[in-house]
Amino acid sequence: MSRSKLQTVIENAISKADNSYFFENYTKQAQAVIKALDQAGFTVMPKDIPEATWTQVADEMRTGRLKPEEHVKDVFLTLTRILARK
């Protein structure tokens, strides 16, 4: 998905979450954005992954003969699953 699609998802979530002009509820807005991103198929990940997390990914990922694209997909899915638990 494009950055403009991502921006639209965020804009709509904030708009629907809180329409007050004073005393905005930023927690409510943030929760709405996270929910909307998830529903639109996005995930949020830190730019810097701790070394211990990479070790955990290595321990939990599939092994054996995989096509390169299957290996990359498995690393990504394992990483997102681990980060979601934290």
PDB file of C-alpha atoms in Angstrom:
ATOM      1  CA  MET A   1       0.000   0.000   0.000  1.00  0.00           C
ATOM      2  CA  SER A   2       1.117   3.514  -0.648  1.00  0.00           C
ATOM      3  CA  ARG A   3       2.042   6.260   1.791  1.00  0.00           C
ATOM      4  CA  SER A   4      -1.034   8.205   0.694  1.00  0.00           C
ATOM      5  CA  LYS A   5      -3.242   5.223   1.596  1.00  0.00           C
ATOM      6  CA  LEU A   6      -1.522   5.022   4.980  1.00  0.00           C
ATOM      7  CA  GLN A   7      -2.025   8.755   5.527  1.00  0.00           C
ATOM      8  CA  THR A   8      -5.707   8.463   4.612  1.00  0.00           C
ATOM      9  CA  VAL A   9      -6.205   5.579   7.068  1.00  0.00           C
ATOM     10  CA  ILE A  10      -4.614   7.649   9.863  1.00  0.00           C
ATOM     11  CA  GLU A  11      -6.558  10.806   8.986  1.00  0.00           C
ATOM     12  CA  ASN A  12      -9.874   8.960   8.972  1.00  0.00           C
ATOM     13  CA  ALA A  13      -9.155   7.194  12.255  1.00  0.00           C
ATOM     14  CA  ILE A  14      -8.317  10.433  14.048  1.00  0.00           C
ATOM     15  CA  SER A  15     -11.318  12.204  12.562  1.00  0.00           C
ATOM     16  CA  LYS A  16     -13.709   9.458  13.667  1.00  0.00           C
ATOM     17  CA  ALA A  17     -12.114   9.005  17.104  1.00  0.00           C
ATOM     18  CA  ASP A  18     -12.348  12.541  18.407  1.00  0.00           C
ATOM     19  CA  ASN A  19     -14.194  15.485  16.936  1.00  0.00           C
ATOM     20  CA  SER A  20     -13.897  17.871  19.862  1.00  0.00           C
ATOM     21  CA  TYR A  21     -12.308  21.250  19.289  1.00  0.00           C
ATOM     22  CA  PHE A  22     -11.002  21.627  22.817  1.00  0.00           C
ATOM     23  CA  PHE A  23      -9.691  18.989  25.207  1.00  0.00           C
ATOM     24  CA  GLU A  24      -8.833  16.415  22.549  1.00  0.00           C
ATOM     25  CA  ASN A  25      -8.413  12.850  23.763  1.00  0.00           C
ATOM     26  CA  TYR A  26      -5.051  11.849  22.287  1.00  0.00           C
ATOM     27  CA  THR A  27      -5.154   8.389  23.833  1.00  0.00           C
ATOM     28  CA  LYS A  28      -8.461   7.699  22.128  1.00  0.00           C
ATOM     29  CA  GLN A  29      -7.036   9.015  18.847  1.00  0.00           C
ATOM     30  CA  ALA A  30      -3.909   6.848  19.131  1.00  0.00           C
ATOM     31  CA  GLN A  31      -5.964   3.736  19.894  1.00  0.00           C
ATOM     32  CA  ALA A  32      -8.186   4.456  16.895  1.00  0.00           C
ATOM     33  CA  VAL A  33      -5.147   4.865  14.627  1.00  0.00           C
ATOM     34  CA  ILE A  34      -3.596   1.588  15.781  1.00  0.00           C
ATOM     35  CA  LYS A  35      -6.906  -0.242  15.267  1.00  0.00           C
ATOM     36  CA  ALA A  36      -7.422   1.321  11.823  1.00  0.00           C
ATOM     37  CA  LEU A  37      -3.881   0.448  10.735  1.00  0.00           C
ATOM     38  CA  ASP A  38      -4.408  -3.149  11.804  1.00  0.00           C
ATOM     39  CA  GLN A  39      -7.742  -3.377   9.976  1.00  0.00           C
ATOM     40  CA  ALA A  40      -6.157  -1.899   6.818  1.00  0.00           C
ATOM     41  CA  GLY A  41      -3.432  -4.553   6.904  1.00  0.00           C
ATOM     42  CA  PHE A  42      -0.551  -2.452   8.233  1.00  0.00           C
ATOM     43  CA  THR A  43       1.761  -3.261  11.095  1.00  0.00           C
ATOM     44  CA  VAL A  44       3.951  -0.891  13.080  1.00  0.00           C
ATOM     45  CA  MET A  45       7.466  -2.003  13.920  1.00  0.00           C
ATOM     46  CA  PRO A  46      10.408  -0.295  15.570  1.00  0.00           C
ATOM     47  CA  LYS A  47      13.270   0.711  13.270  1.00  0.00           C
ATOM     48  CA  ASP A  48      15.844  -0.788  15.613  1.00  0.00           C
ATOM     49  CA  ILE A  49      15.161  -4.343  16.743  1.00  0.00           C
ATOM     50  CA  PRO A  50      17.034  -5.463  19.891  1.00  0.00           C
ATOM     51  CA  GLU A  51      19.566  -8.264  19.392  1.00  0.00           C
ATOM     52  CA  ALA A  52      17.650 -10.500  21.805  1.00  0.00           C
ATOM     53  CA  THR A  53      14.572 -10.254  19.571  1.00  0.00           C
ATOM     54  CA  TRP A  54      16.561 -11.372  16.515  1.00  0.00           C
ATOM     55  CA  THR A  55      17.812 -14.333  18.526  1.00  0.00           C
ATOM     56  CA  GLN A  56      14.223 -15.184  19.451  1.00  0.00           C
ATOM     57  CA  VAL A  57      13.190 -14.920  15.783  1.00  0.00           C
ATOM     58  CA  ALA A  58      16.012 -17.287  14.818  1.00  0.00           C
ATOM     59  CA  ASP A  59      14.847 -19.764  17.472  1.00  0.00           C
ATOM     60  CA  GLU A  60      11.191 -19.669  16.381  1.00  0.00           C
ATOM     61  CA  MET A  61      11.444 -19.488  12.589  1.00  0.00           C
ATOM     62  CA  ARG A  62      11.045 -22.480  10.322  1.00  0.00           C
ATOM     63  CA  THR A  63      14.109 -24.406   9.254  1.00  0.00           C
ATOM     64  CA  GLY A  64      14.897 -26.669   6.354  1.00  0.00           C
ATOM     65  CA  ARG A  65      14.774 -26.079   2.650  1.00  0.00           C
ATOM     66  CA  LEU A  66      12.750 -22.999   1.828  1.00  0.00           C
ATOM     67  CA  LYS A  67      12.527 -20.878  -1.266  1.00  0.00           C
ATOM     68  CA  PRO A  68      14.208 -17.518  -0.645  1.00  0.00           C
ATOM     69  CA  GLU A  69      10.869 -15.688  -0.729  1.00  0.00           C
ATOM     70  CA  GLU A  70       9.396 -18.194   1.770  1.00  0.00           C
ATOM     71  CA  HIS A  71      12.368 -17.655   4.081  1.00  0.00           C
ATOM     72  CA  VAL A  72      11.993 -13.858   3.988  1.00  0.00           C
ATOM     73  CA  LYS A  73       8.255 -14.133   4.577  1.00  0.00           C
ATOM     74  CA  ASP A  74       8.812 -16.496   7.510  1.00  0.00           C
ATOM     75  CA  VAL A  75      11.352 -14.147   9.127  1.00  0.00           C
ATOM     76  CA  PHE A  76       8.961 -11.197   8.732  1.00  0.00           C
ATOM     77  CA  LEU A  77       5.914 -13.056  10.039  1.00  0.00           C
ATOM     78  CA  THR A  78       7.857 -14.507  12.963  1.00  0.00           C
ATOM     79  CA  LEU A  79       9.205 -11.054  13.843  1.00  0.00           C
ATOM     80  CA  THR A  80       5.768  -9.398  13.703  1.00  0.00           C
ATOM     81  CA  ARG A  81       4.274 -12.192  15.829  1.00  0.00           C
ATOM     82  CA  ILE A  82       7.011 -11.778  18.463  1.00  0.00           C
ATOM     83  CA  LEU A  83       6.699  -7.985  18.522  1.00  0.00           C
ATOM     84  CA  ALA A  84       2.912  -8.246  18.892  1.00  0.00           C
ATOM     85  CA  ARG A  85       3.382 -10.249  22.096  1.00  0.00           C
ATOM     86  CA  LYS A  86       5.549  -7.572  23.716  1.00  0.00           C
TER      87      LYS A  86
END
